[in-house]
Amino acid sequence: MQDDAAQNQTLLGADELVLNMGPQHPSTHGVLRVKLKLDGERVRGTECVIGYLHRGVEKIAENRSYQQFAPYVDRMDYVAAVSNGLGYCEAVEKLLNVEAPPRAKVIRTIMTELQRIASHLVWLGTHALDIGALTPLFYCLREREEILKIFEKYCGARLTTHAFRIGGLQYEAYDSFEKDVERFCKDFERRIQEYVDLLTGNSIWIGRTRNVGVLSAEDCIALGASGPVLRASGVKWDLRKAQPYAAYDQYNFQIPVGTNGDTYDRYMVRMEEMRQSRLICLQAIENIPAGPILGKVGKVLKPPAGEIYHSIEAPKGILGYYIVSDGTTQPYRVRIRPPSFINLQALDKMARGHLVADVVAIIGTLDIVLGEVDR
Amino acid sequence: MNPTLHAVLVFLETWWVELVSGVVIVAVVPLVAGYIVLVERKLMADMQARLGPMRVGPHGLLQPIADAVKLLIKEDIIPDNADKMVFWMAPVVSMTAALTSMGAIAFGPAFQVARDINVGLLFVIGVSSLGIFGIVLGGWASNSHYSIMGALRSTAQLVSYETAAGLALISGLLLAGTLKIRAIVDAQQHFGVWFVFLAPVAFFIYVVASIAETNRAPFDLPEAESELVAGYMTEYSGFRWALYFLGEYANMIVVGAVATTLFLGGWLRPFPNVRWMNWLDALPALFTAAVGAYCVYRAGKQPVRVQTWFMWGVALACFVVALILAVPLLVAPLKFLVPGLHGAFWFLLKISAYIYLFMWLRFTLPRYRFDQLMHLGWYILIPLAIVNVLAVGVAMILEMEYGWNRWLAMLLTTVITLATALFLLRLNDKRAAAASSAAPPPEEPSTEDSYAG
Amino acid sequence: MQIPLDNDLTKRYREQFGAAILDAVEDRKQAYLVIAAAQLAEIAGYSRDVEKFDLLEDYTAVDWPRREKRFDLVAILYSFPHNLRLRLKIPLADGETASSLVEIWPTANWLEREIFDMFGISFSGHPDMKRILLPEEWQGHPLRKDYDILQQDTAWVRENLGIESGQ
């Protein structure tokens, strides 16, 4: 486009148009507000206004005991509550220096991978809807429903599950757990093909996503963008491989990477991640070790003074917990590293020079959940 | 006699057909549009593995009426900073244009809506294009960014695609040799073939352009819900919004009618001149009877007694229509009714198929981006339409002056046009590739937009 | 559980910055360096360029009101080539500003704004130092330990209803 000197000059010499997108807008995925500076329909700059959903989760943590706080983390990324819970429970376990028993670890892995599929399905459906394809949303929700049914059978809740406990699991897997997961995984392969048929080769879809919102690997790392966004830029890095947690070191799976770092690559990476998650689930249900499900933790948790940082590969990126203990039953400080919040920072870089329609596609491809951005 | 009364009587005597048609259009089209919406919602639900409206009436059959009542009793909101007069007028303009253009359409040999004027098709196209004023004025008067962007998109889009659509129609008109609606259909009977087979490329261009003209997906950018909230309709609510909506669906009927008249043989049944295909005449009656039978089958499965009765009512209506369609075939003295009744049936069936295609595309395809839409219009459709007009003209000269076989001439020119289309697509891809490599993203987004049909 | 740390990495840091590295600790197998705020930018730049800690994974703060320097800024670094994490802790007194890391890691932009929002620590050289999650007119910084949860509420009630809040 124009060089820097002409940055404030629009094409026709008119004033910049400031378009207020959100917080009530069909495709800002919640209460995100973006101020778009436009030259005609071309974006000259963006400014995110966030915090509409701020509930002070980190402050709440300082006034709850360790167990009491666990359900709150489910309310951050509410489409991937199980992953949030896993991160928190493992962080507190590290702080306490205890370890969950193997059986608990495997069940945790299965649940978390199912949650990853569910989260990606919500992303796919809404992303396609933003780009104007109405139908994939309902197909995605149909499959997600099957996952939520498994969650419901397991712990009684569907969305904010609070599925795990510090030290292991509260509930034993129900009788037909393996069978349900297997049935879902067997079915899911065919279902993914439906999305592929609708979108992958569609020339409108390709036109709308190729070269839109390009982020190079250097940009990604500099901006802290993680998860599928980082992998689509060609960085073959996944915490499940780099620093395995739960039972991920026992399973074979690939890390899909993209090459261009555009919206289409992110789409392809997430699609492949769903397939890989499915494979992990299939491997895991084959051999769930017997044994206890809850490790040796007391009724009252009093971690020795000190601090811990633990992060997991949540569906949206690195989800980290930095917990400081002062030796009492309540955490002194809980800091949550929210992947959505940090990925959203890349929006400005990605959207500059694109059209308004692309901003919608870019917000969709970042896969943000405002509950997690604002916490 | 009182001279005023006399003048009124003379006026009524001359114009009573038009006046009655006007009343009928205003009375019937909203209802039809409402039911098209219901059908659309039901089809969408079916394709998306869900049920759609089920609550109001059996299978939601009374939903359009409930919606209409809801829209009528909604609070009428006019934004403070809006230009009230224009804001009030814009939806009326939009709907009036759409309804007026219906006046020249014939729904069968016996169902000419107003009158068969000698510039029939031109009238339809011209008047329905006026509807854009309603959109632009509405977008401007709302005094909102989203509205004005929707209106601007709409204008640019209509100007671009009206050209392509017009050129596509010219190809058909060259074959028909007239603008009179009835004469166009007669010409197809005379040729013994629908014009879609003689000018397939023109038909394809018209389909694409008419989707864009009626602001339907994948070209629904003026009201792109996920980008511009609702485009030019953002600030409208209640009845004014309903008028826009009505205008849009009326427009769909109009473009469907135009395409049917010019390309799909109007009210002619398939193979109108082939004697041994006469059994097709029984199809309308059998078809409606089958629908009725299905309703009877479903009636037993309704959960509530009222719904069962309602289903029986619908079934009965179907059977009555089937009877009306069948009796003239069997009873010799009523034979003169056959072309009219059956013509209307075939015409409506074809329009329905056309609108079904629109809906199907909407549920399947993502939305174009604005620059891609413009490129598709100006770089591909318009050049292709021009080439096609020339090709059809050449074919007709070959046939009339040099005595070529009609099919051979048409085949030859169609192949030439298709080759042009391929060439244009290649050119466009190359241009897009050059654009994206010359200016590295994200500074300059790609403009790649090959249209695969 | 905190034990002094003396591995190659800390040795290199100590060599490079000497007294600016106040302490090096290992806590539950995780390492952190306590560094002086004055040298923050240099140490951060060195961490990214020489030690290849190319990702600023998180940047936050902890409030210890009874300490002389009441805040700890905590930067969590990750190195892709070494698959290694390192925490930097920067003790900071109330009212002291830290130098911004936006130049080194652009991701620090929103993180520093959040720290400012929640703790009231401001960063010099930050391009857009203002609140991010809370409204502009918000009083106080909620994650400070002495923040009164009820004050916003009672103030609102007093201002808008003209009565004393019963809470």
CSV table of N, CA and C in Angstrom, one decimal, chain B residues 60-109:
chain,number,residue,atom,x,y,z
B,60,GLY,N,-44.9,-26.4,11.6
B,60,GLY,CA,-44.7,-24.9,11.4
B,60,GLY,C,-45.5,-24.3,10.3
B,61,LEU,N,-46.5,-24.9,9.8
B,61,LEU,CA,-47.2,-24.3,8.6
B,61,LEU,C,-47.8,-23.0,8.9
B,62,LEU,N,-48.1,-22.6,10.1
B,62,LEU,CA,-48.7,-21.3,10.3
B,62,LEU,C,-47.6,-20.2,10.8
B,63,GLN,N,-46.3,-20.7,10.7
B,63,GLN,CA,-45.2,-19.8,11.2
B,63,GLN,C,-45.2,-18.4,10.4
B,64,PRO,N,-45.4,-18.4,9.1
B,64,PRO,CA,-45.3,-17.1,8.4
B,64,PRO,C,-46.4,-16.2,8.9
B,65,ILE,N,-47.6,-16.7,9.3
B,65,ILE,CA,-48.6,-15.8,9.7
B,65,ILE,C,-48.2,-15.3,11.1
B,66,ALA,N,-47.7,-16.1,12.0
B,66,ALA,CA,-47.3,-15.7,13.3
B,66,ALA,C,-46.2,-14.6,13.1
B,67,ASP,N,-45.2,-14.9,12.2
B,67,ASP,CA,-44.2,-13.9,12.0
B,67,ASP,C,-44.7,-12.6,11.5
B,68,ALA,N,-45.7,-12.6,10.6
B,68,ALA,CA,-46.2,-11.4,10.1
B,68,ALA,C,-46.9,-10.6,11.2
B,69,VAL,N,-47.7,-11.3,12.0
B,69,VAL,CA,-48.3,-10.6,13.1
B,69,VAL,C,-47.3,-10.0,14.1
B,70,LYS,N,-46.3,-10.8,14.4
B,70,LYS,CA,-45.2,-10.3,15.2
B,70,LYS,C,-44.6,-9.0,14.7
B,71,LEU,N,-44.3,-9.0,13.4
B,71,LEU,CA,-43.7,-7.8,12.8
B,71,LEU,C,-44.6,-6.6,12.8
B,72,LEU,N,-45.9,-6.9,12.6
B,72,LEU,CA,-46.9,-5.8,12.5
B,72,LEU,C,-47.0,-5.1,13.8
B,73,ILE,N,-47.0,-5.9,14.9
B,73,ILE,CA,-47.3,-5.3,16.2
B,73,ILE,C,-46.0,-4.8,16.9
B,74,LYS,N,-44.8,-5.0,16.3
B,74,LYS,CA,-43.6,-4.5,16.9
B,74,LYS,C,-43.5,-3.0,17.0
B,75,GLU,N,-42.8,-2.5,17.9
B,75,GLU,CA,-42.6,-1.1,18.0
B,75,GLU,C,-41.9,-0.6,16.8
B,76,ASP,N,-42.3,0.5,16.3
B,76,ASP,CA,-41.7,1.1,15.1
B,76,ASP,C,-40.6,2.1,15.5
B,77,ILE,N,-39.4,1.7,15.3
B,77,ILE,CA,-38.3,2.6,15.7
B,77,ILE,C,-37.7,3.3,14.6
B,78,ILE,N,-37.6,4.6,14.7
B,78,ILE,CA,-36.8,5.4,13.8
B,78,ILE,C,-35.7,6.1,14.5
B,79,PRO,N,-34.4,5.9,14.1
B,79,PRO,CA,-33.3,6.5,14.8
B,79,PRO,C,-33.4,8.0,14.9
B,80,ASP,N,-32.9,8.6,16.0
B,80,ASP,CA,-33.0,10.0,16.2
B,80,ASP,C,-32.4,10.8,15.0
B,81,ASN,N,-31.2,10.3,14.6
B,81,ASN,CA,-30.5,11.1,13.6
B,81,ASN,C,-30.9,10.8,12.2
B,82,ALA,N,-31.8,9.9,12.0
B,82,ALA,CA,-32.2,9.5,10.7
B,82,ALA,C,-32.9,10.6,9.9
B,83,ASP,N,-32.9,10.6,8.6
B,83,ASP,CA,-33.7,11.5,7.8
B,83,ASP,C,-35.1,10.8,7.7
B,84,LYS,N,-36.0,11.3,8.5
B,84,LYS,CA,-37.2,10.6,8.7
B,84,LYS,C,-38.0,10.3,7.5
B,85,MET,N,-38.1,11.4,6.6
B,85,MET,CA,-38.9,11.2,5.4
B,85,MET,C,-38.4,10.1,4.5
B,86,VAL,N,-37.1,10.2,4.2
B,86,VAL,CA,-36.4,9.2,3.4
B,86,VAL,C,-36.5,7.8,4.0
B,87,PHE,N,-36.2,7.8,5.3
B,87,PHE,CA,-36.2,6.6,6.1
B,87,PHE,C,-37.6,5.9,5.9
B,88,TRP,N,-38.6,6.7,6.0
B,88,TRP,CA,-40.0,6.2,5.9
B,88,TRP,C,-40.2,5.7,4.5
B,89,MET,N,-39.7,6.4,3.5
B,89,MET,CA,-40.0,6.1,2.1
B,89,MET,C,-39.3,4.9,1.5
B,90,ALA,N,-38.0,4.8,2.0
B,90,ALA,CA,-37.1,3.8,1.3
B,90,ALA,C,-37.7,2.4,1.1
B,91,PRO,N,-38.1,1.8,2.2
B,91,PRO,CA,-38.6,0.4,2.1
B,91,PRO,C,-39.9,0.4,1.1
B,92,VAL,N,-40.6,1.4,1.1
B,92,VAL,CA,-41.8,1.5,0.3
B,92,VAL,C,-41.4,1.4,-1.2
B,93,VAL,N,-40.3,2.2,-1.5
B,93,VAL,CA,-39.8,2.2,-2.9
B,93,VAL,C,-39.3,0.9,-3.3
B,94,SER,N,-38.6,0.2,-2.3
B,94,SER,CA,-38.0,-1.1,-2.6
B,94,SER,C,-39.1,-2.1,-3.0
B,95,MET,N,-40.1,-2.1,-2.1
B,95,MET,CA,-41.2,-3.1,-2.3
B,95,MET,C,-42.1,-2.7,-3.5
B,96,THR,N,-42.4,-1.5,-3.7
B,96,THR,CA,-43.2,-1.1,-4.8
B,96,THR,C,-42.6,-1.5,-6.1
B,97,ALA,N,-41.3,-1.3,-6.3
B,97,ALA,CA,-40.6,-1.7,-7.5
B,97,ALA,C,-40.7,-3.2,-7.7
B,98,ALA,N,-40.5,-3.9,-6.7
B,98,ALA,CA,-40.6,-5.4,-6.8
B,98,ALA,C,-42.0,-5.8,-7.2
B,99,LEU,N,-43.0,-5.2,-6.6
B,99,LEU,CA,-44.3,-5.7,-6.9
B,99,LEU,C,-44.8,-5.2,-8.2
B,100,THR,N,-44.4,-4.0,-8.6
B,100,THR,CA,-44.8,-3.4,-9.9
B,100,THR,C,-44.3,-4.3,-11.0
B,101,SER,N,-43.0,-4.7,-10.9
B,101,SER,CA,-42.5,-5.5,-12.0
B,101,SER,C,-43.2,-6.8,-12.2
B,102,MET,N,-43.9,-7.2,-11.2
B,102,MET,CA,-44.7,-8.4,-11.4
B,102,MET,C,-45.8,-8.3,-12.4
B,103,GLY,N,-46.2,-7.0,-12.6
B,103,GLY,CA,-47.4,-6.7,-13.4
B,103,GLY,C,-47.3,-7.3,-14.8
B,104,ALA,N,-46.1,-7.3,-15.3
B,104,ALA,CA,-46.0,-7.6,-16.7
B,104,ALA,C,-45.7,-9.1,-16.9
B,105,ILE,N,-45.6,-9.8,-15.8
B,105,ILE,CA,-45.2,-11.3,-15.9
B,105,ILE,C,-46.5,-12.1,-16.2
B,106,ALA,N,-46.3,-13.1,-17.0
B,106,ALA,CA,-47.5,-14.0,-17.2
B,106,ALA,C,-47.2,-15.3,-16.5
B,107,PHE,N,-48.1,-15.8,-15.7
B,107,PHE,CA,-47.9,-17.0,-15.0
B,107,PHE,C,-48.5,-18.2,-15.8
B,108,GLY,N,-48.8,-18.0,-17.0
B,108,GLY,CA,-49.4,-19.1,-17.8
B,108,GLY,C,-50.1,-18.4,-19.0
B,109,PRO,N,-50.5,-19.2,-19.9
B,109,PRO,CA,-51.2,-18.5,-21.1
B,109,PRO,C,-52.4,-17.8,-20.7
